[in-house]
Tab-separated table of C-alpha atoms in Angstrom:
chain	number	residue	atom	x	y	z
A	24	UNK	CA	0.000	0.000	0.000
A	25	UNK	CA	3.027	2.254	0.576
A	26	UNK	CA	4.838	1.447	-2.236
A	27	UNK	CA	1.297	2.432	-4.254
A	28	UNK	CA	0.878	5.746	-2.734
A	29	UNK	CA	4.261	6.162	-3.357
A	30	UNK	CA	3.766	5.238	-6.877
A	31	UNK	CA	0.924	7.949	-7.093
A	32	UNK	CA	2.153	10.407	-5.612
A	33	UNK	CA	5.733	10.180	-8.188
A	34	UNK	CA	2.867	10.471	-10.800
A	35	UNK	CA	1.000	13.408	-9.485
A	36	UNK	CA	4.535	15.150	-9.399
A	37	UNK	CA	5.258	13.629	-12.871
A	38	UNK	CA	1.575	15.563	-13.857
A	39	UNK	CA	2.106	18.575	-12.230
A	40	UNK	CA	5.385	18.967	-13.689
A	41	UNK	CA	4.469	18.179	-16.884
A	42	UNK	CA	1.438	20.862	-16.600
A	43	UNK	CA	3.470	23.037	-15.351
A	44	UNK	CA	6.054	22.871	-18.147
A	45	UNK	CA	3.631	22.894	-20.459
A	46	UNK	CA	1.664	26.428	-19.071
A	47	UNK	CA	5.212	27.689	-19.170
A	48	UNK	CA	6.016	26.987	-22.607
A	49	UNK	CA	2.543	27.568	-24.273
A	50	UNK	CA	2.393	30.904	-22.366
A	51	UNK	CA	5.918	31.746	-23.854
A	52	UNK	CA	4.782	30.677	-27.493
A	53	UNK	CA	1.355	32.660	-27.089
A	54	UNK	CA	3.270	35.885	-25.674
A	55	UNK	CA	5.479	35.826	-28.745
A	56	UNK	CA	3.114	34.849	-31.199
A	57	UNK	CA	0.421	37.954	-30.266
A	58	UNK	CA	3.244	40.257	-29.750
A	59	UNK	CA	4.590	39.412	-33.233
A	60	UNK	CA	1.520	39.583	-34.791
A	61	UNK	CA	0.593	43.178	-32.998
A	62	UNK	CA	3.506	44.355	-34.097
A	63	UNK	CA	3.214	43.406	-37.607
A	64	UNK	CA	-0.262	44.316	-37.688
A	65	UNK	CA	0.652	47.915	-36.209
A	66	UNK	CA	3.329	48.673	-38.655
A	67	UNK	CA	1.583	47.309	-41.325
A	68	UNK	CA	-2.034	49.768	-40.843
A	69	UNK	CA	0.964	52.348	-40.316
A	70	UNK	CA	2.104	51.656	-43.618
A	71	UNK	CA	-1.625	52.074	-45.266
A	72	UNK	CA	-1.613	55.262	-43.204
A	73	UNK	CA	1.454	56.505	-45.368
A	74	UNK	CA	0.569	55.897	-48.365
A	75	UNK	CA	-2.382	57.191	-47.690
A	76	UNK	CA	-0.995	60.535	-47.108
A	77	UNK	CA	1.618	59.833	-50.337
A	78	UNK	CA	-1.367	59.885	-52.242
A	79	UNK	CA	-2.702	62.990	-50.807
A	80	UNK	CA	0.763	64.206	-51.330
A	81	UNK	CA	0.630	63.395	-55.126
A	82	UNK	CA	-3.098	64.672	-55.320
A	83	UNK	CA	-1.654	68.241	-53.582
A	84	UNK	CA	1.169	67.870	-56.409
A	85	UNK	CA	-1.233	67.356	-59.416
A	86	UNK	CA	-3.452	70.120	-57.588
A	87	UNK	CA	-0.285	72.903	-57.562
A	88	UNK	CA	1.287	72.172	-60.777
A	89	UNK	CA	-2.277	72.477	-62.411
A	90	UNK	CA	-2.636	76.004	-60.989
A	91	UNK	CA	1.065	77.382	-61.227
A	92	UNK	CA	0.264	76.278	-65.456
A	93	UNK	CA	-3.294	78.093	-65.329
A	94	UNK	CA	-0.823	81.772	-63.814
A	95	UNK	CA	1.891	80.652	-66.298
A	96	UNK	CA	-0.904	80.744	-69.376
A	97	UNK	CA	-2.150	84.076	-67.905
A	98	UNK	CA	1.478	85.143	-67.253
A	99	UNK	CA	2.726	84.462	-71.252
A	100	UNK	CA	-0.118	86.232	-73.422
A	101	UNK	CA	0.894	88.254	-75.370
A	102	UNK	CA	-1.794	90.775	-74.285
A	103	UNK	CA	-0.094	91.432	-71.052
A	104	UNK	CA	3.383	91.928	-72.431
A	105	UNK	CA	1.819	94.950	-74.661
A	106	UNK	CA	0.263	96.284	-71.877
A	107	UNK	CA	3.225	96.907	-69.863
A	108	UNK	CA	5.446	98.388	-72.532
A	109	UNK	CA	2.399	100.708	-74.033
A	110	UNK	CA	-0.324	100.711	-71.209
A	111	UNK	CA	-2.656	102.682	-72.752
A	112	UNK	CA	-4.773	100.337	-73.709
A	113	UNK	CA	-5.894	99.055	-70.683
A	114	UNK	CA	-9.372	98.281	-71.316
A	115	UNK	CA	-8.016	95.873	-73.489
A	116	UNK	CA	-6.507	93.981	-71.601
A	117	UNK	CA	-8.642	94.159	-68.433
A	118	UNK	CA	-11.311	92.491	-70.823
A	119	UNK	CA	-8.865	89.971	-71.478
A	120	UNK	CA	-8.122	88.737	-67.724
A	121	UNK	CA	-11.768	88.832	-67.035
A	122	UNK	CA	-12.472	86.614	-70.068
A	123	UNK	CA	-9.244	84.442	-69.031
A	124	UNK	CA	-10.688	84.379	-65.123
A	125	UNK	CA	-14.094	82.841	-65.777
A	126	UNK	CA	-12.414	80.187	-67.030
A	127	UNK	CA	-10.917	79.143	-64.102
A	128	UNK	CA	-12.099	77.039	-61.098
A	129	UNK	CA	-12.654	77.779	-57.356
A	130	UNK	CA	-9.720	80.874	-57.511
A	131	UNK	CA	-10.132	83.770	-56.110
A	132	UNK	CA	-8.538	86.270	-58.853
A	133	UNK	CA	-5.568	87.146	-61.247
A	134	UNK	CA	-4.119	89.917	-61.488
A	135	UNK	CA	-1.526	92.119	-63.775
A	136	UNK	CA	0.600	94.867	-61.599
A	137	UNK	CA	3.764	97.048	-62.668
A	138	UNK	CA	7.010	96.147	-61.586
A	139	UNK	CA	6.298	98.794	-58.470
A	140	UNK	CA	2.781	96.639	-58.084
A	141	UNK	CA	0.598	99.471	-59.389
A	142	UNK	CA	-2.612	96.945	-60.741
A	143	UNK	CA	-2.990	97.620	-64.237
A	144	UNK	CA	-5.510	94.456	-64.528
A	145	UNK	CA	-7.464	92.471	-62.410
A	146	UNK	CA	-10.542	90.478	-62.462
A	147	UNK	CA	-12.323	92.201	-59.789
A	148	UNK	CA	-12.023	95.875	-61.849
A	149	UNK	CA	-12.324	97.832	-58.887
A	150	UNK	CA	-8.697	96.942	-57.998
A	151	UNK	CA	-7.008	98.169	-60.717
A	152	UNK	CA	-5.354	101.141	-60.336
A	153	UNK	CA	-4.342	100.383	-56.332
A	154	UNK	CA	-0.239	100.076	-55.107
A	155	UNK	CA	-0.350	96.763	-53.680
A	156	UNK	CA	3.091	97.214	-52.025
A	157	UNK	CA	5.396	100.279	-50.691
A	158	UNK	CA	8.168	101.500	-49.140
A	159	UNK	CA	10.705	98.466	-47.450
A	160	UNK	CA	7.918	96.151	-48.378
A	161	UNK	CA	8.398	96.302	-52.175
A	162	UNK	CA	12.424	95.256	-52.525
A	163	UNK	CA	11.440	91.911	-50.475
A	164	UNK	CA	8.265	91.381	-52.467
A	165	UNK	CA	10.307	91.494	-55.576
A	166	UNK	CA	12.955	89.349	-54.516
A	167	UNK	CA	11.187	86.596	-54.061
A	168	UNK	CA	10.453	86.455	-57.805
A	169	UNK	CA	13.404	87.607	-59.076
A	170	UNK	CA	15.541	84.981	-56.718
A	171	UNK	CA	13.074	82.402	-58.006
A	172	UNK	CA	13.283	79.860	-60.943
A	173	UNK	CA	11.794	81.633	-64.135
A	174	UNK	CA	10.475	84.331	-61.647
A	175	UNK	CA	7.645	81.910	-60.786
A	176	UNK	CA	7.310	82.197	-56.961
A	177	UNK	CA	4.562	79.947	-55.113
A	178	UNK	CA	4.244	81.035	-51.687
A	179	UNK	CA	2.403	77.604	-50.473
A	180	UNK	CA	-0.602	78.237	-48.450
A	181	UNK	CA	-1.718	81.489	-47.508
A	182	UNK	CA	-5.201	83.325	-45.626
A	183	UNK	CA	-5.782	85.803	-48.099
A	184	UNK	CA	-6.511	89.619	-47.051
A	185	UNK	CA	-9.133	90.141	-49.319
A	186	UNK	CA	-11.260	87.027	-49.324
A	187	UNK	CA	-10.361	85.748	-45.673
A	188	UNK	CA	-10.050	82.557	-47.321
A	189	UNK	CA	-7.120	80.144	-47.789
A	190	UNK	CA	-5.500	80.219	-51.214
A	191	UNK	CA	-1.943	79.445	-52.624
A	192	UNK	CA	0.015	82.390	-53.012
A	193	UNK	CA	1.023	82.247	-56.613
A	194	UNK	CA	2.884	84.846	-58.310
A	195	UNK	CA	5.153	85.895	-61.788
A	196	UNK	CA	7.274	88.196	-62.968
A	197	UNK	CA	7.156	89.398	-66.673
A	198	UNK	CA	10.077	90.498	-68.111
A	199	UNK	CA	11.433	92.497	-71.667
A	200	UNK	CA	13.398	90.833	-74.411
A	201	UNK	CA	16.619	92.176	-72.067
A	202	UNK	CA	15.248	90.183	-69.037
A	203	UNK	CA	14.580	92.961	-67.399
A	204	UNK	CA	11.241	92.879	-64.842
A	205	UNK	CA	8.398	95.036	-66.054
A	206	UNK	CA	5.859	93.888	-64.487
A	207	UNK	CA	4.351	90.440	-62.866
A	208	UNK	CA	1.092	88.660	-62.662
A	209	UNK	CA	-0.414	87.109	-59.601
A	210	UNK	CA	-3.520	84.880	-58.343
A	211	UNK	CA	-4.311	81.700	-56.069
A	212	UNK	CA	-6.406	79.078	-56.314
A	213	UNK	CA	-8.883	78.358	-52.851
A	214	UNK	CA	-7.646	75.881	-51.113
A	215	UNK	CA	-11.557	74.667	-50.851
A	216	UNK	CA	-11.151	73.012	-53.966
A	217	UNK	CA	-8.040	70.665	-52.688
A	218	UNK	CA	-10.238	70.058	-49.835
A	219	UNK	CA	-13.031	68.631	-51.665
A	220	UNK	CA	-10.722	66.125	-53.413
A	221	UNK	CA	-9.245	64.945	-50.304
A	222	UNK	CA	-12.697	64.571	-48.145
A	223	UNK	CA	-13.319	61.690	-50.680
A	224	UNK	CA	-10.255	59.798	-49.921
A	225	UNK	CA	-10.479	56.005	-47.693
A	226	UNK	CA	-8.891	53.316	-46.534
A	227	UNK	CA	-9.960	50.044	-46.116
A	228	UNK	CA	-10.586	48.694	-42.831
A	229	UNK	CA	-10.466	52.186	-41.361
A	230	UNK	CA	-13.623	53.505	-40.955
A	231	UNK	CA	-12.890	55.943	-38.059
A	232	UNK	CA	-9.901	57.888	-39.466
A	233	UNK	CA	-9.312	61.404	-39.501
A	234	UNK	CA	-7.305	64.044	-42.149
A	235	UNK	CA	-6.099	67.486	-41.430
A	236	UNK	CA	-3.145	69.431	-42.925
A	237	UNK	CA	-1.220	72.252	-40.787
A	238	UNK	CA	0.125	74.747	-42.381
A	239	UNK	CA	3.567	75.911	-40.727
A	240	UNK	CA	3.268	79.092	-42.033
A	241	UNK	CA	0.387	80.655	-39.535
A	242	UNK	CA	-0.033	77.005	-37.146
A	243	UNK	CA	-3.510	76.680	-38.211
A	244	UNK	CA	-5.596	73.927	-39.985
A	245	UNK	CA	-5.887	74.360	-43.842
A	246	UNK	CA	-7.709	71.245	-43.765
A	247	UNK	CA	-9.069	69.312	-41.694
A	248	UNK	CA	-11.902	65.993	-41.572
A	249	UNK	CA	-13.808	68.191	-39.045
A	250	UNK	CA	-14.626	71.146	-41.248
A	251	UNK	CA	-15.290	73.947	-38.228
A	252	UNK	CA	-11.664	73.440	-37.307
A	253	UNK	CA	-10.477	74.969	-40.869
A	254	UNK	CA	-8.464	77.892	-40.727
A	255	UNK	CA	-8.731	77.471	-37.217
A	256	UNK	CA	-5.636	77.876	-34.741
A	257	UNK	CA	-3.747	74.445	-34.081
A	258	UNK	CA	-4.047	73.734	-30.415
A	259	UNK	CA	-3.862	70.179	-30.251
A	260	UNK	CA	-0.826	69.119	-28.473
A	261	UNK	CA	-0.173	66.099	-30.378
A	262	UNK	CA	-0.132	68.391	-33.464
A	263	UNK	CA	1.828	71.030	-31.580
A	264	UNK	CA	4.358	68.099	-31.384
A	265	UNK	CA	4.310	67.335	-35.160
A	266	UNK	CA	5.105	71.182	-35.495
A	267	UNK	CA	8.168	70.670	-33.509
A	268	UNK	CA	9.436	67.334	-34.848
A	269	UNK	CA	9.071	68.693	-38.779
A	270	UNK	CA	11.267	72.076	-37.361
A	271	UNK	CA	13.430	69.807	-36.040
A	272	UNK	CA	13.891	68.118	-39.486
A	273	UNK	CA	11.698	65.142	-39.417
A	274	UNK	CA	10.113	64.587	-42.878
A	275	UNK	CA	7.508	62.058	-41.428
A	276	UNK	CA	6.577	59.959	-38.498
A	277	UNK	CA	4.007	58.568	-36.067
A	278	UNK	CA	3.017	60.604	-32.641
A	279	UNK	CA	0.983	58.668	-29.868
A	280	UNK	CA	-2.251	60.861	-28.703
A	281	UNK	CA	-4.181	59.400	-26.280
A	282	UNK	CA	-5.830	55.994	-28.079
A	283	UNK	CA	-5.313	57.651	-31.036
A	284	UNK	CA	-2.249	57.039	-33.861
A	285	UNK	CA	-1.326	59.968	-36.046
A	286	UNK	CA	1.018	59.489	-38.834
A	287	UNK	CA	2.715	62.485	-40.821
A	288	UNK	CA	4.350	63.851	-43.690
A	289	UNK	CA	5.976	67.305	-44.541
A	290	UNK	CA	5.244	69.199	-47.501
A	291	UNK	CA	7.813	71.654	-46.966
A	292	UNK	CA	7.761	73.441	-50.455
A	293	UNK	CA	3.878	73.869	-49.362
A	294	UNK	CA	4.327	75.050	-45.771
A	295	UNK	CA	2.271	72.412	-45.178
A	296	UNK	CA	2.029	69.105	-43.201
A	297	UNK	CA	-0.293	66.158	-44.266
A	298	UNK	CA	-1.723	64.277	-40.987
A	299	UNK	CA	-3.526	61.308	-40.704
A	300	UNK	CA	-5.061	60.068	-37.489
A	301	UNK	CA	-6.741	56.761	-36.237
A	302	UNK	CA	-7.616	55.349	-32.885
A	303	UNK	CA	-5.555	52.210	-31.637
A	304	UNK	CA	-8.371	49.961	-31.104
A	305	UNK	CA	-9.543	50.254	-35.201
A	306	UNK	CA	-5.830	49.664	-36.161
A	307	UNK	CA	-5.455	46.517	-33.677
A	308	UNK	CA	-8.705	45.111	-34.204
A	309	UNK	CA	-7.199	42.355	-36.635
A	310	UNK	CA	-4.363	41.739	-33.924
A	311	UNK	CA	-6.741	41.780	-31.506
A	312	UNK	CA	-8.620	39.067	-32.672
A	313	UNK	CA	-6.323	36.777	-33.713
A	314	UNK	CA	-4.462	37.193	-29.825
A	315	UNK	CA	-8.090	35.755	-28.628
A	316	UNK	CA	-8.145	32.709	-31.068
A	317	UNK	CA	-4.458	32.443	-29.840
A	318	UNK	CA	-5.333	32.648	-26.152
A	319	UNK	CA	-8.659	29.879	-26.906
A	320	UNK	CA	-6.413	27.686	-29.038
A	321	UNK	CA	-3.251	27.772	-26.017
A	322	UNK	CA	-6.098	26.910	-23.485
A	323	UNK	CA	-7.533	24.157	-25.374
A	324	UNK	CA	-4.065	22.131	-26.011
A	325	UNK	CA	-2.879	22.885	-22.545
A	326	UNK	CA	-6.603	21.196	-21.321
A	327	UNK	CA	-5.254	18.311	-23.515
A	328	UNK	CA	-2.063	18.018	-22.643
């Protein structure tokens, strides 16, 4: 009878042992299985949030170099050119941008100045005729087209004094056979219009995310998913940290916000940062569910075992 409980008591040690090794090692595979697949899982819904904003990148591209060719078309006729060397035919050519302007889409106006800004044309008439700059404001204003390639200057985003609206600052000097500046054209597309095209953009398997773009310029939203935060000041400190890691000379990253992800990319030619934001739980769901199958499956052999 000794020798027995002996016997069963070796193989209640034997079981416990074994159980014990086996919790041990099936915890150890589960803990490195989820964590693998979290991790691959987060990086790889980071990943769809970057190219997410690449595309929004490229759209902002296509967007830009569409209006810098509209100003360029403006800039080139031959209209314009005659009016600064003989401007006395002004009505002329006022016709002319007025005619060019309904064309256009969603901008807010072009315009045809002197060298020294005086308007000559513009396609609200009761401009023309005003000095848009003076004094130790004009040399700097010049510069920036004359230091420029082709004197084409875009001044990336920028709240517009007349309209109160955002629009890209877009601007051209016009020079004479000599290459000499006589005179420059200017005009912006609203930013509106960009916006539009971006609302529409999704990603699959993330229903809850979020857009905005900062501009660096003025720290306020040029864009944003919620619409009464554009043009608004950016007071969010997770975006208040993006601010300081693109100054710092990050071109893109990830920021942790309460449950909330936010990847980013710098548009720096823009003055403008593209921002994409999701919460944790949406970009772990998949993880998620796969560490619970992982956690039923480890229970289930261990039961067996």
């Amino acid at each position: 009878m000794i020798k027995g409980f002996k016997h069963m008591k070796m193989a209640t040690i034997i079981t416990l042992s074994v159980a014990v090794i086996s919790l041990l090692c099936l915890s150890c595979l589960y803990l490195v299985m989820t964590s693998s697949v979290t991790r691959t899982s987060k990086q790889g819904s980071i990943d769809n949030m970057y190219t997410a904003l690449n595309g929004q990148a490229n759209m902002i591209e296509l967007f830009v170099q569409e209006s810098e060719r509209s100003l360029r078309q403006y800039a080139t006729a031959d209209e314009l050119k005659e009016l600064l060397l003989e401007p006395d035919d002004a009505a002329k050519q006022q016709a002319y941008t007025e005619r060019f302007f309904a064309q256009l889409e969603s901008w807010e106006g072009v315009y045809l100045s002197k060298w020294d800004t005086t308007v000559l044309a513009h396609s609200s008439p009761s401009v023309v005729g005003m000095v848009t700059r003076k004094g130790d404001a004009l040399a700097p204003y010049q510069a920036t087209m004359t230091s420029a390639p082709n004197g084409f200057y875009n001044g990336g985003a920028f709240v517009s004094p007349a309209s109160g609206q955002l629009i890209f600052n877009l601007r051209m000097s016009i020079t004479d056979d000599a290459g000499t500046p006589i005179g420059l054209v200017g005009g912006g597309p609203f930013l509106a219009g960009l916006n539009d095209l971006l609302s529409k953009m999704t990603i699959s398997g993330m229903e809850q995310e979020k857009y905005a773009i900062l501009d660096t310029t003025n720290l306020i939203y040029t864009y944003n998913t919620d619409n009464s935060l554009i043009m608004a000041a950016v007071e969010d400190e997770a975006m208040l940290s993006i601010f300081n890691r693109v100054s710092s000379g990050e071109s893109k990253g990830v920021v942790y916000s309460d449950d909330d992800i936010i990847a980013f990319e710098s548009l720096p030619e823009y003055n403008l940062i593209l921002t994409m934001q999701d919460s944790s739980a949406e970009i772990l769901a998949a993880s998620n569910s796969i560490a619970r199958t992982n956690m039923l499956l480890t229970v289930l052999t261990l039961v067996i075992v």
